[in-house]
Amino acid sequence: MDAEITLRVDGEAHRLTVDTRTSLLDALRERLGNTSPKKGCDHGQCGACTVLLDGDRALTCLALAVAHDGAEITTADGLAPAGELHPVQQAFLDSDAFQCGYCTPGQVCSAVGVLEEFERGWPSHVTEDLTGRPEMSHDEVAERMSGNLCRCAAYVNITPAVQQAGGAR
Amino acid sequence: MTDLLEPRAIGADLVRRDGELKVRGTATYAYETPVEHPAYAHPVQATIARGRVTAMDTAAAEALDGVLAVLTPFNAERLAATDDAEYAVLQGQDVGFRGQLIGVVVAETSELAREVADGITVRYEELPHDAELSADRPDLYAPEQVNAGHETDTAEGDVAAAMAAAEVTLERTYSTAMYHNNPLEPHATTALWESAGDGFLTLWDSTQGVHPDRAAVCQVFGLEQEQVRVICPYVGGGFGSKGLPHANVMLTALAARALPGRPVKLALTRQQMFFLAGYRTPTIQRMQLAADSRGRLSAIAIDVVEQTSKVKEFAEQTGVPTRMMYASPNRRSTHRLAALDVPIPSWMRAPGECPGMFGPEVAMDELAEELGIDPIELRVRNEPDVDPETGKPWSSRNLVRCLREGAERFGWSGPRAHRDGDWLVGTGVASSVYPTMRQATSTANVRFEDGRYVAEIGAADLGTGAWTILPQITADALGVDVADVDVRIGDTRYPVASVAGGSSGTNTWGSALVVAAREFRTKFGADPRDGDEASGDVDQAGQDDTHSPYAFGAQFVEARVNADTGEIRVPRLLGVFGVGRVINPRTARSQLIGGMTMGLSMALHENSAWDPRLAQVANHDLAEYHITVNADVGAIEAHWIDEHDPYVNAMGSKGIGEIGIVGTAAAVVNAVHAATGVRVRHLPVTLDKLLTALP
Amino acid sequence: MKPFAYARPGDVVEAVRDVVAEPNAVFLAGGTNLVDHLRLGVARPDLVVDVRTLTSREVTGLPDGGLRLGAATTNSQVAADPRVRERYPVLAQALLAGATGQLRNMATTGGNPLQRTRCVYFSDVTTPCNKREPGSGCSAVGGYTRYHAVLGTPAALPDPHAPETCIATHPSDMAVALAALDAQVQVLGPDGERTIPFTELHRLPGDDPSRDTVLQHGELITAIDLPVLPAGTRSAYRKVRDRASYAFALVSVAAVVTPDGELRLALGGVAHKPWRATRAEEVLRGQQLTEDAVRAAITAELAAAQPQPGIDSGNGFKIPLVARTVLATVRGLLPEEQS
């Protein structure tokens, strides 16, 4: 069954027809040709499809496109204008925080979400004092970035990259 | 001896050339190739492990609006070559393992293709299957050879006699689990068959080698090389599973051939990868060590049992590193296989060395404990002067330096165990090794084009850094600034290149590039004209056969075990490696820490839990097949010693993609033993194996 | 994934009416579990009714001092709410131990407790499973049981072919905390509103493993209420898992200790439902909360535990692991002089 929806992706509005079954991920990749969110598992088990969905990091493989009619989506490609890089992207380059690059746009979007969550003072599983404001420590960042698998295992570079970008803000 | 390049760009810490595209997500991987009006394919898989497909009800599916093709063993075209049973997709009704491809549906949308494929009713004649590996099976057999052409069995001296006579002996059985490569980018292909003339097939495939990929496809479909082009600028990881094509590539090409002019896209689901993309066999390793009271080995033996598929043989060379690692007059290694009704095992990062350095390196720790000798010292006392297997001198062997420097950096001296609050803390060490290889085939072109030097070679960058380091090698071989060199890879339009495997990519492609660059300078001098071009083959590069070339390393682990729950954490992992000359410290470090982290993952998490009743991996997705996540990783350091090896190749490089995963799991087990007193001989090390020993 | 119709009604009353009218209809909230199951063929509805934007997205104070979590509040939002962090740390910790940042931004209060088991056979439509396909049998018995139940199962090893056999566990962390907190579930159904004690929301397999909860078709969770706790109450959630993050619990413990020494204890990863350890609580009632007393109490609770043999030695390890984890968790909540 088809449905017509509008998505605002990286600042640009798109009107498109999707199957009710179409995930937001497939809508972006197969209907709009946006390759930034990646399909690593299609089940919410790897994080490669992470985007900022209405401002928060979210998994597009577990979102039905039809349920997000009118959504504002920012992919890694939309974080900075062409020819420029977002501070998180620059930090990933500087720290060599990736190898094959397949999980990378999802890591980058996730990191942008993580920095915003620090800004809001959100706690994490490793926050000792739940009532306080968490510090941007190694353990805090590593826990918060754990929803993004990296099989090349660039983790030891990803964590400092996120910290660097967080400090640069 | 080869003529080592004067390093100028080599050794420079340069940022990845493909970095900006990757951090934005605009580097396009196989499935993402922008093509006109693509169709989408989804496979049908067998749900029995052994038997025959007797009928597939496809009539309703074919009649559905939007369904473009439904291929089954009953209607698929016959392939030119069917001798490789893995590639002979839809060529017969026999089922040799659960999950085998038995059909494909092509439709206008991916949703429809999947729905229809999942809905096809299949009738089988099911036969009982046999899918359980054990060391006491009566039908174990010795393969003709094991992977990479190694001998199945080797023997020197008399291990039994040495065991009987020795002051100290150790006899233990170790096992490693079944592992799945699981690159983050699933195996995927976009295929376009153009029927004009004799036909032309374009494959945008996720592969570690466009040329070997093309050769396999040509063979299976009976096509000339000129009729097939394989393109793959970016690979979302492979770790061996994309080293050779798997059946999904043939299936996609078959589907595209049924729909000439229409690009067909097929990506395996994550679950399907546990059936179709290869895996590392579980291994059972019986170790024997004999030594005098000072720790000098008089015997070392490994007897390996592992599995293969009845459909196609793959024999992991697990016993190989034991043949050369330590000095001992009496030595034995054997490999025995059980051929089962199971998916086909294949390459996974450091086949042979990775599982094969688990048993021996834990056994050395056990022996050291038995003798009351420091485990580093035990290894030092068994350092061989020449390669025990071949008798050749080493091209360079710096294991002892790696151990000593690692001990210094890690802070090895002092007690190996203490308690820190709720945590039991221990440290462990193990050695790493990986052979330095160079493949026989690779050609590079170097051309002067619009004032820049362009090097072309059909190589692959699966995150290894080839896009970045091949220009560094070319620049030094040409004697120009690296910024003036462009490299083009990942396309069969460029000259033939070997697979990115066996840590041989840089050694092989780099050697060809150096020959081409030198040829270019010889022909055209320092002031070439636009269009000047020269080519070079790896077989023109100097080759030393008189030395035994290996990379070595030492890995140190701090493990913490929760005294209440047995939860295991590894806050510190430190490796020191002798890997020859490092081309780019940035990408090299990433390769080494990536390998070490995957080794940590193997030690603590990875385990394809095999369900022999169903003949499938029970935990066949990434929620249940655990790979290490960010929070599992503390401080991981990779260092390398300054190593000048004139025998390996013009770059002086030994290869770094695999050695990092070798030995890590043993070091973790040794550290957990120090912390808890429990020796876990069967991977992975999980908390349930420690509970009874906790305070 | 089979085709389905999608509806986003104007309000919850309409949503309930839509689902009641279609026997094969389901509610959709955050989608983190349902969308996965649609794709796997585990869920095969004809109609999906989207309630994500219809129920409350607020955490509000209740007159008695408790808190009401609107059904559409996200797991992230609840975990970050200062009132939850201050007064119900066990809930904040449980939420933060579950899934990942991305998933917590999507998953909702109403949806999380209704997520289905992660039994690997339940998720695989090519294998028998009584929960997914009633009467087909249970593949987990004698199979991969690492994440399966040890409590609430029959005393003897179950028959894999019997239609009532199911050894699945409930995977939610949040639900374990809610069980320990005596939360109340606000439900809207075709017959109006009702309140269900959280500990009675989930059920054991009984003779119908396909049903996880007592909710009837068309009943929708609109909010979950957290009752007020006595001042000085301490609480904690401890999750033990194979990976440091992004993994389901092998076992988990939610413990609440009131100032007068009453322990409320719930266990996760051990049963078909979040397991309120009522036997242990009974043993402790009226006793001084010491380590020895807690050890005796949890031993009593686990007396009926039934390990499930299977691949990689099965799940018998959970029994000592639960005891150890309970002790460690409660120890952390006792005043210094008692621990």
Short mmCIF file of N, CA and C in Angstrom, two decimals, chain C residues 165-263:
data_model
loop_
_atom_site.label_atom_id
_atom_site.label_comp_id
_atom_site.label_asym_id
_atom_site.label_seq_id
_atom_site.Cartn_x
_atom_site.Cartn_y
_atom_site.Cartn_z
N THR C 165 4.92 -25.25 25.83
CA THR C 165 6.32 -25.05 26.23
C THR C 165 6.87 -23.73 25.71
N CYS C 166 7.45 -22.99 26.62
CA CYS C 166 8.14 -21.74 26.26
C CYS C 166 9.08 -21.40 27.40
N ILE C 167 10.34 -21.22 27.10
CA ILE C 167 11.32 -20.86 28.15
C ILE C 167 11.93 -19.49 27.87
N ALA C 168 11.19 -18.68 27.11
CA ALA C 168 11.69 -17.34 26.76
C ALA C 168 11.73 -16.44 27.98
N THR C 169 12.55 -15.39 27.88
CA THR C 169 12.57 -14.36 28.92
C THR C 169 12.03 -13.06 28.36
N HIS C 170 11.58 -12.22 29.27
CA HIS C 170 11.18 -10.87 28.86
C HIS C 170 12.42 -10.01 28.86
N PRO C 171 12.66 -9.25 27.79
CA PRO C 171 13.96 -8.59 27.65
C PRO C 171 14.07 -7.19 28.25
N SER C 172 12.96 -6.60 28.67
CA SER C 172 13.01 -5.19 29.06
C SER C 172 13.74 -4.98 30.38
N ASP C 173 14.61 -3.98 30.43
CA ASP C 173 15.22 -3.56 31.69
C ASP C 173 14.25 -2.68 32.46
N MET C 174 13.62 -1.75 31.73
CA MET C 174 12.68 -0.81 32.35
C MET C 174 11.62 -1.56 33.16
N ALA C 175 11.14 -2.66 32.56
CA ALA C 175 10.04 -3.39 33.20
C ALA C 175 10.46 -3.98 34.53
N VAL C 176 11.71 -4.35 34.67
CA VAL C 176 12.18 -4.94 35.93
C VAL C 176 12.13 -3.87 37.03
N ALA C 177 12.56 -2.66 36.66
CA ALA C 177 12.51 -1.56 37.63
C ALA C 177 11.06 -1.23 37.99
N LEU C 178 10.19 -1.19 36.99
CA LEU C 178 8.79 -0.86 37.24
C LEU C 178 8.13 -1.92 38.14
N ALA C 179 8.56 -3.17 37.96
CA ALA C 179 8.01 -4.23 38.80
C ALA C 179 8.42 -4.02 40.25
N ALA C 180 9.67 -3.61 40.46
CA ALA C 180 10.15 -3.40 41.83
C ALA C 180 9.50 -2.17 42.45
N LEU C 181 9.10 -1.21 41.62
CA LEU C 181 8.55 0.05 42.12
C LEU C 181 7.05 -0.02 42.37
N ASP C 182 6.43 -1.16 42.08
CA ASP C 182 4.98 -1.27 42.20
C ASP C 182 4.27 -0.22 41.34
N ALA C 183 4.75 -0.01 40.14
CA ALA C 183 4.12 0.95 39.23
C ALA C 183 2.71 0.47 38.86
N GLN C 184 1.93 1.42 38.38
CA GLN C 184 0.56 1.12 37.95
C GLN C 184 0.43 1.48 36.47
N VAL C 185 -0.24 0.64 35.74
CA VAL C 185 -0.36 0.85 34.30
C VAL C 185 -1.75 1.36 33.98
N GLN C 186 -1.81 2.52 33.32
CA GLN C 186 -3.10 3.08 32.91
C GLN C 186 -3.41 2.59 31.50
N VAL C 187 -4.58 2.01 31.35
CA VAL C 187 -4.93 1.37 30.09
C VAL C 187 -6.26 1.90 29.60
N LEU C 188 -6.32 2.13 28.30
CA LEU C 188 -7.59 2.50 27.67
C LEU C 188 -7.98 1.36 26.74
N GLY C 189 -9.22 0.91 26.87
CA GLY C 189 -9.67 -0.18 26.01
C GLY C 189 -11.07 0.09 25.51
N PRO C 190 -11.62 -0.85 24.77
CA PRO C 190 -12.97 -0.66 24.23
C PRO C 190 -14.00 -0.44 25.34
N ASP C 191 -13.73 -0.97 26.54
CA ASP C 191 -14.68 -0.80 27.63
C ASP C 191 -14.28 0.34 28.56
N GLY C 192 -13.43 1.20 28.12
CA GLY C 192 -13.02 2.32 28.94
C GLY C 192 -11.65 2.12 29.57
N GLU C 193 -11.40 2.88 30.66
CA GLU C 193 -10.08 2.86 31.28
C GLU C 193 -10.02 1.82 32.39
N ARG C 194 -8.84 1.28 32.61
CA ARG C 194 -8.60 0.48 33.81
C ARG C 194 -7.14 0.64 34.23
N THR C 195 -6.89 0.27 35.47
CA THR C 195 -5.54 0.36 36.01
C THR C 195 -5.08 -1.04 36.35
N ILE C 196 -3.87 -1.40 35.91
CA ILE C 196 -3.32 -2.73 36.17
C ILE C 196 -2.04 -2.56 36.96
N PRO C 197 -1.92 -3.23 38.10
CA PRO C 197 -0.62 -3.19 38.77
C PRO C 197 0.45 -3.72 37.83
N PHE C 198 1.60 -3.05 37.78
CA PHE C 198 2.62 -3.46 36.80
C PHE C 198 3.00 -4.92 36.96
N THR C 199 3.05 -5.37 38.21
CA THR C 199 3.46 -6.77 38.44
C THR C 199 2.45 -7.77 37.89
N GLU C 200 1.26 -7.27 37.54
CA GLU C 200 0.25 -8.16 36.97
C GLU C 200 0.08 -7.96 35.48
N LEU C 201 0.86 -7.06 34.89
CA LEU C 201 0.75 -6.81 33.44
C LEU C 201 1.23 -8.01 32.63
N HIS C 202 2.37 -8.54 33.02
CA HIS C 202 2.95 -9.66 32.26
C HIS C 202 2.52 -10.97 32.86
N ARG C 203 2.53 -11.99 32.05
CA ARG C 203 2.07 -13.31 32.50
C ARG C 203 3.12 -14.37 32.22
N LEU C 204 2.99 -15.49 32.88
CA LEU C 204 3.82 -16.65 32.58
C LEU C 204 3.20 -17.35 31.37
N PRO C 205 3.95 -18.23 30.73
CA PRO C 205 3.42 -18.83 29.49
C PRO C 205 2.10 -19.58 29.71
N GLY C 206 1.94 -20.22 30.88
CA GLY C 206 0.71 -20.96 31.13
C GLY C 206 0.42 -21.92 29.99
N ASP C 207 -0.82 -21.91 29.53
CA ASP C 207 -1.14 -22.79 28.41
C ASP C 207 -1.14 -22.02 27.09
N ASP C 208 -0.72 -20.74 27.13
CA ASP C 208 -0.69 -19.96 25.88
C ASP C 208 0.53 -19.04 25.84
N PRO C 209 1.69 -19.58 25.43
CA PRO C 209 2.91 -18.75 25.41
C PRO C 209 2.84 -17.60 24.42
N SER C 210 1.86 -17.59 23.53
CA SER C 210 1.80 -16.51 22.55
C SER C 210 1.42 -15.18 23.20
N ARG C 211 0.84 -15.26 24.40
CA ARG C 211 0.41 -14.03 25.08
C ARG C 211 1.44 -13.64 26.13
N ASP C 212 1.98 -12.43 25.97
CA ASP C 212 2.99 -11.94 26.92
C ASP C 212 2.34 -11.24 28.11
N THR C 213 1.19 -10.59 27.87
CA THR C 213 0.59 -9.74 28.90
C THR C 213 -0.90 -10.07 29.04
N VAL C 214 -1.50 -9.42 30.01
CA VAL C 214 -2.94 -9.62 30.22
C VAL C 214 -3.78 -8.65 29.39
N LEU C 215 -3.13 -7.79 28.61
CA LEU C 215 -3.90 -6.83 27.81
C LEU C 215 -4.75 -7.56 26.78
N GLN C 216 -5.96 -7.05 26.60
CA GLN C 216 -6.85 -7.61 25.59
C GLN C 216 -6.63 -6.87 24.27
N HIS C 217 -7.06 -7.48 23.18
CA HIS C 217 -6.93 -6.85 21.87
C HIS C 217 -7.59 -5.46 21.90
N GLY C 218 -6.86 -4.46 21.52
CA GLY C 218 -7.42 -3.11 21.49
C GLY C 218 -7.11 -2.31 22.74
N GLU C 219 -6.55 -2.95 23.75
CA GLU C 219 -6.20 -2.18 24.95
C GLU C 219 -4.85 -1.48 24.74
N LEU C 220 -4.82 -0.22 25.11
CA LEU C 220 -3.66 0.63 24.86
C LEU C 220 -3.14 1.21 26.17
N ILE C 221 -1.84 1.09 26.39
CA ILE C 221 -1.25 1.74 27.57
C ILE C 221 -1.19 3.24 27.30
N THR C 222 -1.78 4.03 28.20
CA THR C 222 -1.76 5.48 28.00
C THR C 222 -0.76 6.17 28.93
N ALA C 223 -0.45 5.51 30.05
CA ALA C 223 0.53 6.09 30.98
C ALA C 223 0.96 5.03 31.97
N ILE C 224 2.10 5.27 32.61
CA ILE C 224 2.53 4.41 33.72
C ILE C 224 2.80 5.32 34.92
N ASP C 225 2.17 4.96 36.04
CA ASP C 225 2.31 5.78 37.24
C ASP C 225 3.33 5.17 38.19
N LEU C 226 4.16 6.05 38.73
CA LEU C 226 5.14 5.62 39.74
C LEU C 226 4.63 6.08 41.09
N PRO C 227 4.36 5.15 42.01
CA PRO C 227 3.87 5.57 43.31
C PRO C 227 4.95 6.28 44.12
N VAL C 228 4.52 7.10 45.02
CA VAL C 228 5.47 7.84 45.85
C VAL C 228 6.21 6.85 46.76
N LEU C 229 7.49 7.10 46.99
CA LEU C 229 8.29 6.24 47.86
C LEU C 229 8.57 7.00 49.15
N PRO C 230 8.69 6.29 50.27
CA PRO C 230 9.01 6.98 51.52
C PRO C 230 10.34 7.74 51.39
N ALA C 231 10.38 8.90 52.03
CA ALA C 231 11.62 9.69 51.98
C ALA C 231 12.77 8.84 52.49
N GLY C 232 13.91 8.93 51.82
CA GLY C 232 15.08 8.17 52.25
C GLY C 232 15.17 6.79 51.61
N THR C 233 14.22 6.47 50.74
CA THR C 233 14.29 5.19 50.05
C THR C 233 15.49 5.19 49.11
N ARG C 234 16.19 4.07 49.07
CA ARG C 234 17.32 3.94 48.14
C ARG C 234 17.00 2.84 47.14
N SER C 235 17.48 3.01 45.92
CA SER C 235 17.18 1.98 44.92
C SER C 235 18.30 1.91 43.89
N ALA C 236 18.42 0.77 43.27
CA ALA C 236 19.46 0.60 42.25
C ALA C 236 19.09 -0.52 41.27
N TYR C 237 19.64 -0.42 40.09
CA TYR C 237 19.46 -1.45 39.08
C TYR C 237 20.83 -1.95 38.67
N ARG C 238 21.02 -3.25 38.69
CA ARG C 238 22.31 -3.82 38.26
C ARG C 238 22.05 -4.82 37.15
N LYS C 239 22.68 -4.57 36.03
CA LYS C 239 22.49 -5.44 34.86
C LYS C 239 23.80 -6.14 34.57
N VAL C 240 23.76 -7.43 34.43
CA VAL C 240 24.96 -8.21 34.10
C VAL C 240 24.79 -8.73 32.69
N ARG C 241 25.77 -8.42 31.86
CA ARG C 241 25.64 -8.79 30.45
C ARG C 241 26.99 -9.21 29.89
N ASP C 242 26.95 -9.77 28.69
CA ASP C 242 28.18 -10.29 28.08
C ASP C 242 29.06 -9.19 27.49
N ARG C 243 28.45 -8.08 27.08
CA ARG C 243 29.22 -6.94 26.59
C ARG C 243 29.01 -5.81 27.58
N ALA C 244 29.92 -4.84 27.57
CA ALA C 244 29.80 -3.75 28.52
C ALA C 244 28.60 -2.87 28.21
N SER C 245 28.11 -2.92 26.99
CA SER C 245 26.98 -2.08 26.61
C SER C 245 26.27 -2.74 25.43
N TYR C 246 25.05 -2.31 25.15
CA TYR C 246 24.33 -2.74 23.95
C TYR C 246 24.19 -4.26 23.94
N ALA C 247 23.70 -4.81 25.04
CA ALA C 247 23.46 -6.25 25.12
C ALA C 247 22.32 -6.48 26.08
N PHE C 248 21.57 -7.53 25.83
CA PHE C 248 20.50 -7.86 26.75
C PHE C 248 21.09 -8.48 28.00
N ALA C 249 20.28 -8.45 29.07
CA ALA C 249 20.76 -8.93 30.36
C ALA C 249 20.90 -10.44 30.34
N LEU C 250 21.99 -10.93 30.95
CA LEU C 250 22.01 -12.33 31.35
C LEU C 250 21.11 -12.45 32.57
N VAL C 251 21.39 -11.61 33.54
CA VAL C 251 20.46 -11.41 34.65
C VAL C 251 20.52 -9.93 35.03
N SER C 252 19.45 -9.46 35.63
CA SER C 252 19.48 -8.11 36.18
C SER C 252 18.67 -8.09 37.46
N VAL C 253 18.96 -7.07 38.26
CA VAL C 253 18.35 -6.95 39.58
C VAL C 253 17.91 -5.52 39.80
N ALA C 254 16.64 -5.35 40.18
CA ALA C 254 16.15 -4.04 40.61
C ALA C 254 15.83 -4.16 42.09
N ALA C 255 16.46 -3.30 42.86
CA ALA C 255 16.27 -3.39 44.31
C ALA C 255 15.87 -2.03 44.87
N VAL C 256 14.88 -2.04 45.74
CA VAL C 256 14.42 -0.81 46.40
C VAL C 256 14.43 -1.10 47.90
N VAL C 257 15.13 -0.25 48.65
CA VAL C 257 15.19 -0.43 50.10
C VAL C 257 14.61 0.81 50.77
N THR C 258 13.56 0.60 51.52
CA THR C 258 12.92 1.74 52.22
C THR C 258 13.67 2.02 53.51
N PRO C 259 13.47 3.21 54.08
CA PRO C 259 14.24 3.55 55.31
C PRO C 259 13.95 2.59 56.45
N ASP C 260 12.78 1.96 56.47
CA ASP C 260 12.52 1.02 57.56
C ASP C 260 13.01 -0.39 57.22
N GLY C 261 13.82 -0.49 56.16
CA GLY C 261 14.50 -1.75 55.91
C GLY C 261 13.71 -2.76 55.09
N GLU C 262 12.66 -2.30 54.44
CA GLU C 262 11.91 -3.23 53.58
C GLU C 262 12.59 -3.30 52.21
N LEU C 263 12.75 -4.53 51.71
CA LEU C 263 13.37 -4.71 50.40
C LEU C 263 12.32 -5.10 49.37
#
